[in-house]
Tab-separated table of C-alpha atoms in Angstrom:
chain	number	residue	atom	x	y	z
A	1	UNK	CA	-70.709	-10.736	210.265
A	2	UNK	CA	-72.034	-10.109	206.793
A	3	UNK	CA	-68.439	-9.805	205.504
A	4	UNK	CA	-67.434	-13.170	207.051
A	5	UNK	CA	-70.391	-14.967	205.544
A	6	UNK	CA	-69.612	-13.427	202.199
A	7	UNK	CA	-65.986	-14.685	202.188
A	8	UNK	CA	-66.576	-18.256	203.464
A	9	UNK	CA	-67.298	-19.725	199.987
A	10	UNK	CA	-64.085	-18.056	198.685
A	11	UNK	CA	-61.972	-19.579	201.479
A	12	UNK	CA	-63.428	-23.027	200.781
A	13	UNK	CA	-62.662	-22.593	197.089
A	14	UNK	CA	-59.061	-21.645	197.814
A	15	UNK	CA	-58.557	-24.649	200.100
A	16	UNK	CA	-60.036	-26.989	197.467
A	17	UNK	CA	-57.822	-25.505	194.766
A	18	UNK	CA	-54.715	-25.938	196.964
A	19	UNK	CA	-55.620	-29.551	197.728
A	20	UNK	CA	-56.114	-30.223	194.025
A	21	UNK	CA	-52.713	-28.744	193.180
A	22	UNK	CA	-51.037	-30.834	195.879
A	23	UNK	CA	-52.765	-34.029	194.664
A	24	UNK	CA	-51.719	-33.357	191.072
A	25	UNK	CA	-48.129	-32.678	192.098
A	26	UNK	CA	-48.001	-35.904	194.139
A	27	UNK	CA	-49.429	-37.913	191.264
A	28	UNK	CA	-46.866	-36.401	188.890
A	29	UNK	CA	-44.013	-37.198	191.249
A	30	UNK	CA	-45.211	-40.784	191.605
A	31	UNK	CA	-45.632	-41.191	187.842
A	32	UNK	CA	-42.117	-39.830	187.119
A	33	UNK	CA	-39.735	-41.105	189.828
A	34	UNK	CA	-36.467	-39.192	190.101
A	35	UNK	CA	-33.212	-40.856	189.106
A	36	UNK	CA	-31.168	-41.993	192.119
A	37	UNK	CA	-27.668	-40.516	192.367
A	38	UNK	CA	-24.540	-42.474	193.338
A	39	UNK	CA	-25.870	-45.126	195.722
A	40	UNK	CA	-28.975	-45.870	197.770
A	41	UNK	CA	-30.568	-48.394	200.128
A	42	UNK	CA	-33.853	-49.925	198.945
A	43	UNK	CA	-36.116	-52.853	199.840
A	44	UNK	CA	-35.614	-55.999	197.763
A	45	UNK	CA	-38.916	-55.580	195.936
A	46	UNK	CA	-37.888	-52.188	194.670
A	47	UNK	CA	-37.210	-52.116	190.898
A	48	UNK	CA	-33.490	-51.730	190.190
A	49	UNK	CA	-32.830	-48.829	187.780
A	50	UNK	CA	-31.063	-49.654	184.490
A	51	UNK	CA	-27.285	-49.633	184.930
A	52	UNK	CA	-27.495	-50.052	188.693
A	53	UNK	CA	-26.217	-53.083	190.634
A	54	UNK	CA	-26.794	-54.643	194.054
A	55	UNK	CA	-23.639	-54.366	196.145
A	56	UNK	CA	-24.991	-55.946	199.338
A	57	UNK	CA	-28.193	-57.386	200.844
A	58	UNK	CA	-29.255	-57.853	204.467
A	59	UNK	CA	-32.223	-58.558	206.706
A	60	UNK	CA	-34.259	-55.461	207.504
A	61	UNK	CA	-37.412	-54.932	209.562
A	62	UNK	CA	-37.945	-51.766	207.571
A	63	UNK	CA	-38.888	-53.754	204.469
A	64	UNK	CA	-42.290	-55.342	205.227
A	65	UNK	CA	-43.202	-58.246	202.921
A	66	UNK	CA	-39.631	-59.227	202.039
A	67	UNK	CA	-37.646	-58.448	205.193
A	68	UNK	CA	-34.595	-57.850	202.965
A	69	UNK	CA	-32.903	-54.616	201.954
A	70	UNK	CA	-30.407	-53.969	199.167
A	71	UNK	CA	-27.603	-51.480	198.854
A	72	UNK	CA	-27.510	-50.437	195.200
A	73	UNK	CA	-25.064	-48.330	193.199
A	74	UNK	CA	-24.830	-46.744	189.779
A	75	UNK	CA	-22.224	-48.529	187.573
A	76	UNK	CA	-21.957	-45.637	185.107
A	77	UNK	CA	-18.334	-44.616	184.614
A	78	UNK	CA	-16.978	-47.724	186.378
A	79	UNK	CA	-15.032	-50.671	184.973
A	80	UNK	CA	-15.134	-53.090	187.964
A	81	UNK	CA	-17.563	-53.846	190.799
A	82	UNK	CA	-18.452	-56.419	193.418
A	83	UNK	CA	-22.148	-57.364	193.414
A	84	UNK	CA	-24.473	-59.956	194.908
A	85	UNK	CA	-25.440	-62.890	192.656
A	86	UNK	CA	-29.053	-61.730	192.373
A	87	UNK	CA	-27.896	-58.367	190.972
A	88	UNK	CA	-28.703	-57.394	187.384
A	89	UNK	CA	-25.551	-57.373	185.234
A	90	UNK	CA	-25.297	-54.235	183.105
A	91	UNK	CA	-25.099	-54.650	179.321
A	92	UNK	CA	-21.484	-55.186	178.249
A	93	UNK	CA	-20.385	-56.445	181.691
A	94	UNK	CA	-19.304	-59.971	182.599
A	95	UNK	CA	-18.855	-62.103	185.760
A	96	UNK	CA	-15.135	-62.652	186.278
A	97	UNK	CA	-15.380	-64.643	189.557
A	98	UNK	CA	-17.907	-65.846	192.164
A	99	UNK	CA	-17.470	-66.694	195.855
A	100	UNK	CA	-19.298	-67.113	199.153
A	101	UNK	CA	-20.264	-63.843	200.874
A	102	UNK	CA	-21.996	-63.092	204.143
A	103	UNK	CA	-22.842	-59.708	202.733
A	104	UNK	CA	-25.340	-61.129	200.278
A	105	UNK	CA	-28.291	-62.348	202.341
A	106	UNK	CA	-30.573	-64.628	200.339
A	107	UNK	CA	-27.982	-66.283	198.103
A	108	UNK	CA	-24.741	-66.026	200.071
A	109	UNK	CA	-22.815	-65.570	196.818
A	110	UNK	CA	-21.073	-62.521	195.419
A	111	UNK	CA	-19.723	-61.814	191.906
A	112	UNK	CA	-16.755	-59.785	190.731
A	113	UNK	CA	-17.904	-58.111	187.490
A	114	UNK	CA	-16.163	-56.044	184.868
A	115	UNK	CA	-16.971	-53.874	181.850
A	116	UNK	CA	-15.359	-55.328	178.713
A	117	UNK	CA	-16.351	-52.537	176.342
A	118	UNK	CA	-12.738	-51.701	175.500
A	119	UNK	CA	-11.396	-55.231	175.608
A	120	UNK	CA	-11.094	-58.035	173.020
A	121	UNK	CA	-10.511	-60.986	175.396
A	122	UNK	CA	-11.637	-61.930	178.902
A	123	UNK	CA	-11.997	-64.843	181.357
A	124	UNK	CA	-15.484	-65.246	182.799
A	125	UNK	CA	-17.508	-67.683	184.873
A	126	UNK	CA	-19.894	-69.911	182.948
A	127	UNK	CA	-22.990	-68.263	184.445
A	128	UNK	CA	-21.819	-64.881	183.072
A	129	UNK	CA	-23.788	-63.167	180.308
A	130	UNK	CA	-21.860	-63.177	177.040
A	131	UNK	CA	-21.931	-59.696	175.403
A	132	UNK	CA	-23.265	-59.380	171.875
A	133	UNK	CA	-20.566	-60.134	169.323
A	134	UNK	CA	-18.501	-62.202	171.779
A	135	UNK	CA	-17.901	-65.970	171.629
A	136	UNK	CA	-16.676	-68.735	173.967
A	137	UNK	CA	-13.263	-69.907	172.774
A	138	UNK	CA	-12.598	-72.425	175.575
A	139	UNK	CA	-14.036	-73.733	178.873
A	140	UNK	CA	-12.359	-75.359	181.864
A	141	UNK	CA	-12.717	-76.177	185.569
A	142	UNK	CA	-12.175	-73.214	187.893
A	143	UNK	CA	-12.268	-72.927	191.697
A	144	UNK	CA	-12.855	-69.196	191.181
A	145	UNK	CA	-16.361	-69.773	189.882
A	146	UNK	CA	-18.420	-70.941	192.892
A	147	UNK	CA	-21.711	-72.490	191.861
A	148	UNK	CA	-20.651	-73.914	188.505
A	149	UNK	CA	-16.914	-74.583	188.903
A	150	UNK	CA	-16.464	-73.753	185.187
A	151	UNK	CA	-14.823	-70.765	183.520
A	152	UNK	CA	-14.887	-69.562	179.924
A	153	UNK	CA	-12.343	-67.775	177.809
A	154	UNK	CA	-14.279	-65.372	175.582
A	155	UNK	CA	-13.340	-63.095	172.690
A	156	UNK	CA	-14.806	-60.292	170.633
A	157	UNK	CA	-15.055	-61.294	166.950
A	158	UNK	CA	-16.297	-57.965	165.629
A	159	UNK	CA	-13.249	-57.501	163.375
A	160	UNK	CA	-12.799	-61.151	162.462
A	161	UNK	CA	-14.188	-63.376	159.738
A	162	UNK	CA	-13.297	-66.827	161.230
A	163	UNK	CA	-13.062	-68.228	164.742
A	164	UNK	CA	-12.991	-71.486	166.751
A	165	UNK	CA	-15.546	-71.682	169.559
A	166	UNK	CA	-17.037	-74.164	172.002
A	167	UNK	CA	-20.426	-75.606	171.077
A	168	UNK	CA	-22.190	-73.795	173.949
A	169	UNK	CA	-21.011	-70.466	172.587
A	170	UNK	CA	-23.496	-67.928	171.193
A	171	UNK	CA	-23.077	-67.629	167.401
A	172	UNK	CA	-23.025	-63.942	166.340
A	173	UNK	CA	-25.632	-62.743	163.860
A	174	UNK	CA	-24.523	-63.425	160.272
A	175	UNK	CA	-22.095	-66.185	161.345
A	176	UNK	CA	-22.411	-69.919	160.528
A	177	UNK	CA	-20.956	-73.223	161.746
A	178	UNK	CA	-18.657	-74.585	159.066
A	179	UNK	CA	-17.435	-77.693	160.994
A	180	UNK	CA	-17.683	-79.369	164.398
A	181	UNK	CA	-15.331	-81.788	166.144
A	182	UNK	CA	-14.322	-83.242	169.540
A	183	UNK	CA	-12.250	-80.884	171.723
A	184	UNK	CA	-10.758	-81.317	175.220
A	185	UNK	CA	-10.658	-77.524	175.410
A	186	UNK	CA	-14.442	-77.311	175.754
A	187	UNK	CA	-15.292	-78.760	179.170
A	188	UNK	CA	-18.959	-79.505	179.480
A	189	UNK	CA	-19.699	-80.474	175.882
A	190	UNK	CA	-16.371	-81.682	174.551
A	191	UNK	CA	-17.259	-80.259	171.129
A	192	UNK	CA	-15.846	-77.255	169.262
A	193	UNK	CA	-17.121	-75.418	166.182
A	194	UNK	CA	-15.344	-73.627	163.380
A	195	UNK	CA	-17.462	-70.576	162.547
A	196	UNK	CA	-17.340	-67.949	159.806
A	197	UNK	CA	-18.907	-64.618	158.926
A	198	UNK	CA	-20.827	-64.871	155.609
A	199	UNK	CA	-21.775	-61.228	155.352
A	200	UNK	CA	-19.886	-60.775	152.058
A	201	UNK	CA	-20.652	-64.216	150.609
A	202	UNK	CA	-23.435	-65.677	148.487
A	203	UNK	CA	-22.852	-69.408	149.161
A	204	UNK	CA	-21.472	-71.446	152.018
A	205	UNK	CA	-21.223	-75.024	153.386
A	206	UNK	CA	-22.388	-75.384	156.954
A	207	UNK	CA	-23.206	-78.081	159.518
A	208	UNK	CA	-26.899	-78.810	160.013
A	209	UNK	CA	-26.908	-77.355	163.565
A	210	UNK	CA	-25.713	-74.010	162.187
A	211	UNK	CA	-27.970	-70.986	162.342
A	212	UNK	CA	-29.141	-69.980	158.873
A	213	UNK	CA	-28.792	-66.204	158.346
A	214	UNK	CA	-31.860	-64.187	157.411
A	215	UNK	CA	-32.434	-64.271	153.653
A	216	UNK	CA	-30.472	-67.507	153.202
A	217	UNK	CA	-31.858	-70.947	152.197
A	218	UNK	CA	-30.732	-74.597	152.255
A	219	UNK	CA	-30.136	-75.750	148.686
A	220	UNK	CA	-28.835	-79.284	149.468
A	221	UNK	CA	-27.915	-81.556	152.397
A	222	UNK	CA	-25.559	-84.570	152.679
A	223	UNK	CA	-23.653	-86.770	155.064
A	224	UNK	CA	-20.404	-85.224	156.420
A	225	UNK	CA	-17.777	-86.526	158.856
A	226	UNK	CA	-16.816	-82.863	159.453
A	227	UNK	CA	-20.012	-82.204	161.382
A	228	UNK	CA	-19.659	-84.142	164.634
A	229	UNK	CA	-22.986	-84.481	166.455
A	230	UNK	CA	-25.271	-84.574	163.434
A	231	UNK	CA	-23.091	-85.965	160.638
A	232	UNK	CA	-24.990	-83.800	158.149
A	233	UNK	CA	-23.881	-80.704	156.198
A	234	UNK	CA	-25.927	-78.147	154.260
A	235	UNK	CA	-25.148	-76.073	151.189
A	236	UNK	CA	-26.795	-72.691	151.733
A	237	UNK	CA	-27.229	-69.616	149.565
A	238	UNK	CA	-28.228	-65.992	149.840
A	239	UNK	CA	-31.302	-65.267	147.632
A	240	UNK	CA	-31.385	-61.502	148.248
A	241	UNK	CA	-30.755	-60.816	144.551
A	242	UNK	CA	-32.809	-63.705	143.159
A	243	UNK	CA	-36.464	-64.158	142.272
A	244	UNK	CA	-36.588	-68.005	142.102
A	245	UNK	CA	-34.785	-70.850	143.944
A	246	UNK	CA	-34.968	-74.582	144.678
A	247	UNK	CA	-34.544	-75.441	148.362
A	248	UNK	CA	-34.782	-78.460	150.661
A	249	UNK	CA	-38.127	-78.805	152.382
A	250	UNK	CA	-36.566	-78.082	155.824
A	251	UNK	CA	-35.080	-74.816	154.592
A	252	UNK	CA	-36.271	-71.548	156.094
A	253	UNK	CA	-38.407	-69.617	153.590
A	254	UNK	CA	-37.322	-65.962	153.466
A	255	UNK	CA	-39.853	-63.288	154.276
A	256	UNK	CA	-41.796	-62.339	151.161
A	257	UNK	CA	-41.182	-65.681	149.407
A	258	UNK	CA	-43.740	-68.419	148.680
A	259	UNK	CA	-43.577	-72.147	147.858
A	260	UNK	CA	-44.793	-72.794	144.329
A	261	UNK	CA	-44.138	-76.583	144.064
A	262	UNK	CA	-42.452	-79.604	145.600
A	263	UNK	CA	-40.659	-82.691	144.254
A	264	UNK	CA	-38.577	-85.684	145.303
A	265	UNK	CA	-34.865	-84.903	145.607
A	266	UNK	CA	-31.891	-87.084	146.422
A	267	UNK	CA	-29.979	-83.858	147.146
A	268	UNK	CA	-31.961	-83.255	150.338
A	269	UNK	CA	-30.788	-85.942	152.750
A	270	UNK	CA	-33.189	-86.165	155.686
A	271	UNK	CA	-36.418	-85.387	153.885
A	272	UNK	CA	-35.817	-86.313	150.227
A	273	UNK	CA	-38.090	-83.453	149.218
A	274	UNK	CA	-37.294	-80.161	147.532
A	275	UNK	CA	-39.429	-76.998	147.175
A	276	UNK	CA	-39.563	-74.520	144.318
A	277	UNK	CA	-39.919	-71.040	145.814
A	278	UNK	CA	-40.233	-67.569	144.381
A	279	UNK	CA	-40.361	-64.023	145.567
A	280	UNK	CA	-44.006	-63.024	146.019
């Protein structure tokens, strides 16, 4: 009896230590969820891992709160897939068609998607994400794009210096709009842009709706029939190797530059005011 009483505190200590270890292990497992392999079935409020897609959705009593379950799959190593319209689209993938599907509870619409990493041209639906460095070269009606009824032809301009795009196209970083005009090949807006890469230039003439690259300024503005939509063109310049410049008052001011004065200017149509700026 004396021996049992002597060991009781030790037994309690061991049990408490084991419970502590189990609790710590459980907390660590919850804090660092394991990567799913291949495919899985999850409830619709489950976060979808990066690079995974929803291949089907259906009603499920096993998912309290939402009542909907998803079948998900890893898109790594694949080039094509069929997904539900609420699925995340992996980076570098596009929607090539959309259609009604009973296998996608909640939206009733499925997408065919493809990886365009090794392509230079593709046809996509208008709700598709446009990969970085790609542009919309034309748009038109399409029965293969349920929901919008519009398809886009897109192209990768990574190795180009000039391109013609529709006005709803993203403009790649470092590119500018050099002219705009009416175009029947751009359903939805009816306007096309000529764009160019100014990475190796110091000056350019652009339309007023053009993005202005970082480190560039607007040095003058004037009326132009070559800029449909605004009717105004800008002369812009790269001031990376300068310390002083005169710009129109609506010009972006590069980081690290300050305005030192202002004056009236007939060369700045729209505001009539110019700024003197310098590198701080």
